[in-house]
Tab-separated table of C-alpha atoms in Angstrom:
chain	number	residue	atom	x	y	z
X	293	MET	CA	0.000	0.000	0.000
X	294	ARG	CA	1.389	3.338	-1.045
X	295	ARG	CA	1.108	6.328	1.262
X	296	ARG	CA	1.429	10.022	0.838
X	297	VAL	CA	2.413	12.588	3.410
X	298	LEU	CA	-0.455	14.656	4.727
X	299	HIS	CA	-0.078	18.401	4.862
X	300	THR	CA	-1.952	18.996	8.106
X	301	PRO	CA	-4.252	22.022	7.759
X	302	PRO	CA	-4.318	24.845	10.302
X	303	ALA	CA	-6.232	24.280	13.534
X	304	CYS	CA	-9.220	26.206	12.403
X	305	CYS	CA	-12.420	25.527	10.586
X	306	ARG	CA	-15.148	27.362	8.773
X	307	LEU	CA	-18.692	26.320	9.558
X	308	LEU	CA	-20.900	26.144	6.520
X	309	VAL	CA	-24.403	27.171	7.404
X	310	VAL	CA	-26.428	24.129	6.523
X	311	PRO	CA	-28.854	22.168	8.691
X	312	VAL	CA	-26.986	18.905	8.431
X	313	ALA	CA	-23.347	19.166	9.445
X	314	TYR	CA	-19.941	20.766	9.111
X	315	ILE	CA	-18.512	20.270	5.654
X	316	CYS	CA	-15.029	21.366	6.505
X	317	ASN	CA	-11.910	19.492	7.454
X	318	PRO	CA	-10.359	20.910	10.638
X	319	SER	CA	-7.126	19.774	12.215
X	320	SER	CA	-7.501	16.643	14.257
X	321	PRO	CA	-5.214	14.014	15.762
X	322	GLN	CA	-6.367	11.759	12.963
X	323	ALA	CA	-4.973	14.190	10.387
X	324	SER	CA	-1.354	13.652	11.207
X	325	SER	CA	1.788	12.704	9.319
X	326	SER	CA	2.519	9.735	7.169
X	327	THR	CA	-0.579	7.663	7.848
X	328	ARG	CA	-2.595	10.009	5.678
X	329	ARG	CA	-2.706	10.493	1.986
X	330	THR	CA	-2.435	13.973	0.542
X	331	HIS	CA	-4.265	14.674	-2.653
X	332	SER	CA	-2.088	16.502	-5.018
X	333	MET	CA	-4.939	15.784	-6.688
X	334	SER	CA	-5.406	11.964	-8.046
X	335	LEU	CA	-23.911	-16.078	-16.722
X	336	ASP	CA	-23.689	-20.348	-15.559
X	337	ARG	CA	-21.467	-18.937	-13.072
X	338	HIS	CA	-22.945	-15.651	-14.243
X	339	HIS	CA	-26.536	-16.767	-13.526
X	340	LEU	CA	-25.633	-16.734	-9.858
X	341	HIS	CA	-24.046	-13.310	-10.206
X	342	HIS	CA	-27.121	-12.085	-12.050
X	343	ALA	CA	-29.349	-13.278	-9.208
X	344	VAL	CA	-27.368	-11.627	-6.466
X	345	GLY	CA	-26.121	-8.561	-8.343
X	346	ALA	CA	-28.883	-6.289	-7.120
X	347	LEU	CA	-28.441	-7.491	-3.539
X	348	LEU	CA	-24.723	-6.736	-3.642
X	349	SER	CA	-25.101	-3.271	-5.059
X	350	ALA	CA	-28.040	-2.459	-2.773
X	351	ALA	CA	-25.717	-2.963	0.163
X	352	LEU	CA	-22.982	-0.773	-1.276
X	353	LEU	CA	-24.042	2.756	-0.786
X	354	LEU	CA	-25.662	2.895	2.617
X	355	SER	CA	-25.668	0.848	5.778
X	356	ALA	CA	-29.043	1.265	7.420
X	357	ALA	CA	-27.559	1.010	10.880
X	358	ALA	CA	-25.228	3.823	10.032
X	359	LEU	CA	-27.735	6.241	8.602
X	360	PRO	CA	-29.881	8.755	10.422
X	361	GLY	CA	-33.481	9.131	9.325
X	362	ALA	CA	-33.900	9.665	5.619
X	363	MET	CA	-30.295	8.636	4.952
X	364	ALA	CA	-31.362	5.028	5.564
X	365	GLU	CA	-32.737	5.119	2.019
X	366	GLU	CA	-30.438	3.646	-0.609
X	367	GLU	CA	-29.693	4.665	-4.154
X	368	THR	CA	-32.373	2.860	-6.095
X	369	GLU	CA	-31.565	-0.274	-8.053
X	370	GLU	CA	-34.888	-0.081	-9.919
X	371	GLU	CA	-33.476	1.772	-12.892
X	372	SER	CA	-36.416	0.651	-15.053
X	373	GLU	CA	-38.578	3.022	-13.009
X	374	PHE	CA	-36.674	6.159	-13.962
X	375	SER	CA	-34.918	7.574	-16.989
X	376	TYR	CA	-32.716	10.490	-17.959
X	377	VAL	CA	-34.906	11.571	-20.893
X	378	PRO	CA	-36.086	15.177	-20.406
X	379	GLY	CA	-39.866	15.477	-20.571
X	380	ALA	CA	-40.473	11.721	-20.351
X	381	PRO	CA	-43.105	10.471	-17.849
X	382	ASN	CA	-40.255	8.952	-15.818
X	383	GLY	CA	-37.685	11.624	-16.702
X	384	PRO	CA	-35.604	13.643	-14.220
X	385	ASP	CA	-38.226	16.342	-13.710
X	386	ARG	CA	-40.772	13.663	-12.705
X	387	TRP	CA	-38.647	11.455	-10.446
X	388	GLY	CA	-40.302	12.826	-7.327
X	389	GLU	CA	-43.733	11.781	-8.609
X	390	ILE	CA	-42.861	8.190	-9.509
X	391	ASN	CA	-42.490	6.893	-5.971
X	392	ALA	CA	-43.579	8.494	-2.698
X	393	SER	CA	-40.172	7.739	-1.182
X	394	TRP	CA	-38.543	9.752	-3.977
X	395	ALA	CA	-40.361	13.009	-3.187
X	396	THR	CA	-37.067	14.646	-2.200
X	397	CYS	CA	-36.051	14.534	-5.872
X	398	SER	CA	-38.688	17.214	-6.481
X	399	ASP	CA	-38.991	19.149	-3.242
X	400	GLY	CA	-35.484	18.860	-1.780
X	401	GLN	CA	-33.549	22.066	-1.181
X	402	MET	CA	-30.016	20.604	-1.253
X	403	GLN	CA	-30.038	18.594	-4.460
X	404	SER	CA	-27.120	17.557	-6.663
X	405	PRO	CA	-25.535	18.151	-9.129
X	406	ILE	CA	-24.912	21.900	-9.301
X	407	ASP	CA	-22.770	24.346	-11.255
X	408	LEU	CA	-19.587	25.255	-9.385
X	409	SER	CA	-17.380	28.252	-10.006
X	410	HIS	CA	-15.066	30.700	-8.302
X	411	ASP	CA	-17.913	33.210	-8.389
X	412	ASN	CA	-20.201	31.195	-6.114
X	413	ALA	CA	-17.520	29.648	-3.890
X	414	THR	CA	-15.612	30.969	-0.878
X	415	LEU	CA	-11.918	30.214	-0.523
X	416	VAL	CA	-11.405	28.173	2.677
X	417	ARG	CA	-7.810	27.026	2.986
X	418	SER	CA	-8.508	25.416	6.355
X	419	LEU	CA	-10.268	22.615	4.484
X	420	GLY	CA	-6.787	21.319	3.715
X	421	TYR	CA	-5.644	18.744	1.213
X	422	LEU	CA	-8.062	15.855	0.817
X	423	ASN	CA	-7.076	13.351	3.482
X	424	TYR	CA	-7.422	9.784	2.251
X	425	THR	CA	-5.772	6.377	2.397
X	426	TYR	CA	-6.835	3.906	-0.291
X	427	ARG	CA	-5.827	0.234	-0.442
X	428	PRO	CA	-5.740	-2.360	-3.234
X	429	THR	CA	-8.531	-4.874	-2.680
X	430	ASN	CA	-10.776	-7.337	-4.528
X	431	ALA	CA	-13.488	-5.831	-6.677
X	432	SER	CA	-16.164	-6.647	-9.247
X	433	VAL	CA	-17.550	-4.728	-12.203
X	434	VAL	CA	-21.356	-4.604	-12.028
X	435	ASN	CA	-23.804	-3.466	-14.706
X	436	ARG	CA	-26.554	-1.714	-12.763
X	437	GLY	CA	-28.451	-0.908	-15.925
X	438	HIS	CA	-28.235	2.841	-15.494
X	439	ASP	CA	-24.466	2.836	-14.887
X	440	ILE	CA	-21.340	0.693	-14.637
X	441	MET	CA	-20.097	0.282	-11.076
X	442	LEU	CA	-16.891	-1.039	-9.557
X	443	ASN	CA	-17.893	-2.684	-6.280
X	444	PHE	CA	-15.118	-3.155	-3.720
X	445	THR	CA	-15.623	-6.423	-1.862
X	446	GLY	CA	-12.772	-5.840	0.586
X	447	ASP	CA	-11.321	-2.927	2.541
X	448	ALA	CA	-10.581	-0.251	-0.061
X	449	GLY	CA	-9.544	2.365	2.492
X	450	SER	CA	-11.116	5.616	3.582
X	451	LEU	CA	-11.031	9.381	3.621
X	452	VAL	CA	-11.375	11.676	6.638
X	453	ILE	CA	-13.578	14.771	6.652
X	454	ASN	CA	-14.019	16.854	9.795
X	455	GLY	CA	-12.469	14.050	11.830
X	456	THR	CA	-14.942	11.456	10.540
X	457	ALA	CA	-13.805	8.417	8.538
X	458	TYR	CA	-15.772	7.498	5.425
X	459	TYR	CA	-15.027	4.094	3.872
X	460	LEU	CA	-14.816	3.621	0.112
X	461	LYS	CA	-17.493	1.162	-1.042
X	462	GLN	CA	-17.866	1.637	-4.783
X	463	LEU	CA	-17.287	3.920	-7.714
X	464	HIS	CA	-19.250	4.505	-10.907
X	465	TRP	CA	-19.299	6.732	-13.991
X	466	HIS	CA	-21.719	9.232	-15.521
X	467	THR	CA	-21.575	10.444	-19.133
X	468	PRO	CA	-21.500	13.352	-19.617
X	469	SER	CA	-20.535	14.919	-16.298
X	470	GLU	CA	-23.275	15.791	-13.828
X	471	HIS	CA	-21.516	18.693	-12.110
X	472	ARG	CA	-20.319	21.642	-14.126
X	473	VAL	CA	-17.423	23.946	-13.350
X	474	GLY	CA	-17.861	27.542	-14.433
X	475	GLY	CA	-20.752	26.464	-16.652
X	476	ARG	CA	-18.665	23.859	-18.461
X	477	ARG	CA	-19.914	20.290	-18.715
X	478	TYR	CA	-17.157	17.698	-19.031
X	479	ASP	CA	-17.232	14.451	-20.996
X	480	MET	CA	-17.529	12.164	-17.987
X	481	GLU	CA	-17.655	12.155	-14.193
X	482	LEU	CA	-16.523	9.497	-11.737
X	483	HIS	CA	-18.118	9.192	-8.296
X	484	LEU	CA	-16.180	7.502	-5.493
X	485	VAL	CA	-18.824	6.676	-2.886
X	486	HIS	CA	-17.800	6.538	0.775
X	487	VAL	CA	-19.932	5.592	3.782
X	488	HIS	CA	-19.462	6.398	7.447
X	489	GLU	CA	-20.117	3.202	9.373
X	490	ALA	CA	-21.405	4.032	12.843
X	491	ALA	CA	-20.459	1.898	15.812
X	492	ALA	CA	-23.247	0.066	17.621
X	493	GLY	CA	-25.358	2.540	19.538
X	494	GLU	CA	-23.623	5.549	18.010
X	495	GLU	CA	-25.801	8.450	16.965
X	496	LEU	CA	-24.423	10.136	13.885
X	497	GLU	CA	-23.804	13.856	14.060
X	498	GLN	CA	-22.035	13.866	10.700
X	499	PRO	CA	-23.430	12.980	7.261
X	500	ALA	CA	-23.253	9.262	6.498
X	501	VAL	CA	-22.232	9.503	2.836
X	502	ALA	CA	-19.337	11.362	1.224
X	503	VAL	CA	-18.781	11.365	-2.531
X	504	VAL	CA	-15.587	12.404	-4.280
X	505	SER	CA	-16.144	13.542	-7.856
X	506	VAL	CA	-13.481	13.304	-10.562
X	507	LEU	CA	-14.155	14.979	-13.906
X	508	TYR	CA	-12.891	13.617	-17.237
X	509	GLU	CA	-12.002	15.371	-20.459
X	510	LYS	CA	-11.677	13.571	-23.792
X	511	SER	CA	-8.063	13.356	-24.876
X	512	LEU	CA	-7.209	14.970	-28.204
X	513	ILE	CA	-5.011	11.969	-29.017
X	514	SER	CA	-7.338	9.512	-27.331
X	515	VAL	CA	-6.054	6.267	-28.824
X	516	LEU	CA	-2.551	7.008	-27.604
X	517	LEU	CA	-3.610	8.257	-24.165
X	518	PRO	CA	-6.348	6.055	-22.682
X	519	ASP	CA	-7.126	6.401	-19.006
X	520	PRO	CA	-4.894	3.750	-17.356
X	521	PHE	CA	-7.361	2.921	-14.568
X	522	LEU	CA	-10.204	2.320	-17.011
X	523	LYS	CA	-7.840	0.409	-19.294
X	524	THR	CA	-7.448	-2.356	-16.706
X	525	LEU	CA	-11.238	-2.708	-16.418
X	526	GLU	CA	-12.076	-2.727	-20.133
X	527	PRO	CA	-12.300	-6.546	-20.541
X	528	ALA	CA	-14.731	-6.835	-17.613
X	529	ILE	CA	-16.812	-3.894	-18.824
X	530	ARG	CA	-17.166	-5.592	-22.218
X	531	ARG	CA	-18.299	-8.832	-20.538
X	532	VAL	CA	-21.102	-7.123	-18.583
X	533	ARG	CA	-22.234	-5.071	-21.561
X	534	ASP	CA	-26.024	-4.738	-21.933
X	535	ILE	CA	-26.752	-7.274	-19.159
X	536	ARG	CA	-28.428	-5.610	-16.182
X	537	GLY	CA	-27.279	-7.149	-12.910
X	538	ARG	CA	-24.314	-8.937	-14.498
X	539	GLU	CA	-21.236	-8.980	-12.260
X	540	GLU	CA	-17.676	-9.750	-13.311
X	541	PRO	CA	-14.939	-10.242	-10.674
X	542	VAL	CA	-11.739	-8.424	-11.638
X	543	GLY	CA	-9.409	-9.415	-8.808
X	544	VAL	CA	-7.388	-6.849	-6.881
X	545	VAL	CA	-7.881	-3.216	-7.911
X	546	ASP	CA	-6.084	-0.189	-6.486
X	547	PRO	CA	-8.592	2.699	-6.195
X	548	ASP	CA	-5.679	5.104	-5.932
X	549	GLY	CA	-5.467	4.819	-9.711
X	550	ALA	CA	-8.835	6.569	-10.058
X	551	THR	CA	-8.047	9.670	-8.031
X	552	ALA	CA	-8.064	13.189	-9.438
X	553	THR	CA	-5.207	15.296	-10.691
X	554	GLY	CA	-4.382	18.520	-8.906
X	555	SER	CA	-5.449	19.524	-5.414
X	556	VAL	CA	-8.076	22.244	-5.965
X	557	TYR	CA	-11.563	21.088	-5.013
X	558	TYR	CA	-15.054	22.358	-4.216
X	559	ARG	CA	-16.951	21.259	-1.102
X	560	TYR	CA	-20.693	21.537	-0.528
X	561	MET	CA	-23.652	19.679	0.958
X	562	GLY	CA	-25.889	17.948	-1.565
X	563	SER	CA	-27.703	14.732	-2.378
X	564	LEU	CA	-27.552	11.465	-4.246
X	565	THR	CA	-27.938	12.164	-7.971
X	566	THR	CA	-30.289	9.219	-8.565
X	567	PRO	CA	-33.549	8.379	-6.781
X	568	PRO	CA	-34.325	8.624	-3.913
X	569	CYS	CA	-32.114	11.769	-4.129
X	570	THR	CA	-31.414	11.579	-0.392
X	571	GLU	CA	-29.865	14.748	0.992
X	572	GLY	CA	-27.061	15.163	3.515
X	573	VAL	CA	-24.248	13.996	1.223
X	574	VAL	CA	-20.821	15.640	1.552
X	575	TRP	CA	-19.572	16.418	-1.949
X	576	THR	CA	-15.938	16.975	-2.914
X	577	VAL	CA	-15.606	17.912	-6.586
X	578	PHE	CA	-12.108	18.289	-8.000
X	579	GLN	CA	-11.533	21.117	-10.430
X	580	ASN	CA	-8.883	19.615	-12.721
X	581	PRO	CA	-10.062	16.853	-15.077
X	582	ARG	CA	-8.385	13.578	-15.960
X	583	ARG	CA	-7.918	12.584	-19.595
X	584	VAL	CA	-9.909	9.741	-21.129
X	585	ALA	CA	-9.849	8.157	-24.579
X	586	GLY	CA	-12.842	8.580	-26.852
X	587	TYR	CA	-13.241	4.809	-27.246
X	588	GLN	CA	-13.361	4.455	-23.444
X	589	LEU	CA	-16.216	6.951	-23.256
X	590	GLU	CA	-18.089	4.972	-25.904
X	591	LEU	CA	-17.373	1.700	-24.103
X	592	LEU	CA	-19.033	2.945	-20.912
X	593	LYS	CA	-21.975	4.386	-22.846
X	594	GLU	CA	-22.533	1.190	-24.821
X	595	ALA	CA	-22.144	-1.074	-21.787
X	596	VAL	CA	-25.195	0.270	-19.949
X	597	VAL	CA	-28.709	-0.858	-20.795
X	598	ASP	CA	-30.242	0.869	-23.838
X	599	GLY	CA	-31.594	4.288	-22.976
X	600	TYR	CA	-28.999	5.105	-20.334
X	601	GLU	CA	-26.093	6.073	-22.596
X	602	LYS	CA	-26.476	9.591	-21.226
X	603	ASN	CA	-26.920	9.075	-17.508
X	604	ALA	CA	-26.351	12.553	-16.086
X	605	ARG	CA	-28.984	14.264	-13.968
X	606	PRO	CA	-29.685	17.903	-14.957
X	607	LEU	CA	-28.347	20.736	-12.819
X	608	GLN	CA	-30.230	21.560	-9.618
X	609	ASP	CA	-30.777	24.904	-7.905
X	610	VAL	CA	-28.042	26.015	-5.525
X	611	ASN	CA	-30.610	27.652	-3.208
X	612	ASP	CA	-28.094	29.889	-1.443
X	613	ARG	CA	-26.032	26.949	-0.220
X	614	ASP	CA	-22.529	27.654	0.999
X	615	ILE	CA	-19.907	26.374	-1.428
X	616	SER	CA	-16.255	26.298	-0.437
X	617	ILE	CA	-13.153	25.904	-2.540
X	618	PHE	CA	-9.763	24.725	-1.358
X	619	ARG	CA	-6.711	25.961	-3.178
X	620	PRO	CA	-3.214	25.519	-1.724
X	621	ILE	CA	-0.952	28.514	-1.280
X	622	LYS	CA	1.454	28.893	-4.156
X	623	ARG	CA	4.989	28.766	-2.896
X	624	SER	CA	7.577	30.845	-4.738
X	625	VAL	CA	11.050	29.480	-5.288
X	626	TYR	CA	13.857	32.010	-5.083
X	627	VAL	CA	17.226	31.321	-6.648
X	628	GLU	CA	20.200	33.378	-5.460
């Protein structure tokens, strides 16, 4: 397991005024030295998998024991009930009407995704570098119908926000990107989904889900510069193509290979971007995109079930939410 040295942020913290929790990352004993990772951000056998695929992925995102109230609701696996087609009876603007438990999709005030920019964000250097430690572990590629997911079946590591550990459970892709930066929509967006697992009897004061978003930009010389992390998963993605619920074990995968480039990120409180659109999710969206080959974009689009090639939820209202941006201090080098 590789480690990076953590640049411990100052012992101060900015409270974002939201009804759920702090979304900052103050100094803590847990945020010390070399144990942390700094982001200078970075079917016969298949019949069985088909039968249990939904059960596996339903357990990924949320642990009911760990979630307060509405957060006990999971990201839906019933993708046939909703679509991404604007104006359709089950399209994004109607998600809240399809199922009573999805009402938050329509009437929530802290929905995701949103447009992020320097104009609507406040610089908060006390957030510090993203503090994570990821580990290589066994994983499986799962076709959930509406997206392709990499499900970690072992301990994939964690990140720490505001002194709370969130454990990496899965990652998945959206094409095109759901979040925008300065009005720009990117070619793809990766979500690394982390869950805070409460101890028995513990009452959570922090959000239970934290998502790290990595944006992708199509490479101008795409054939020569494919994304190396996706490259290792291409055979499995092809094998689960167009088969909802199909799962393909891929052995040991290092999630560190999927992390963002650069260290500038936005932080805000939002929601899941698919039904039930549960709120209280801590979002970390990195500003600098990774590069991805055009054929890799098409592979992910073609692998999902027909009708979900474009699986990005439209932008949601910011509603005066506080949005922070972390940008490290530029250090000048003087030569005598």
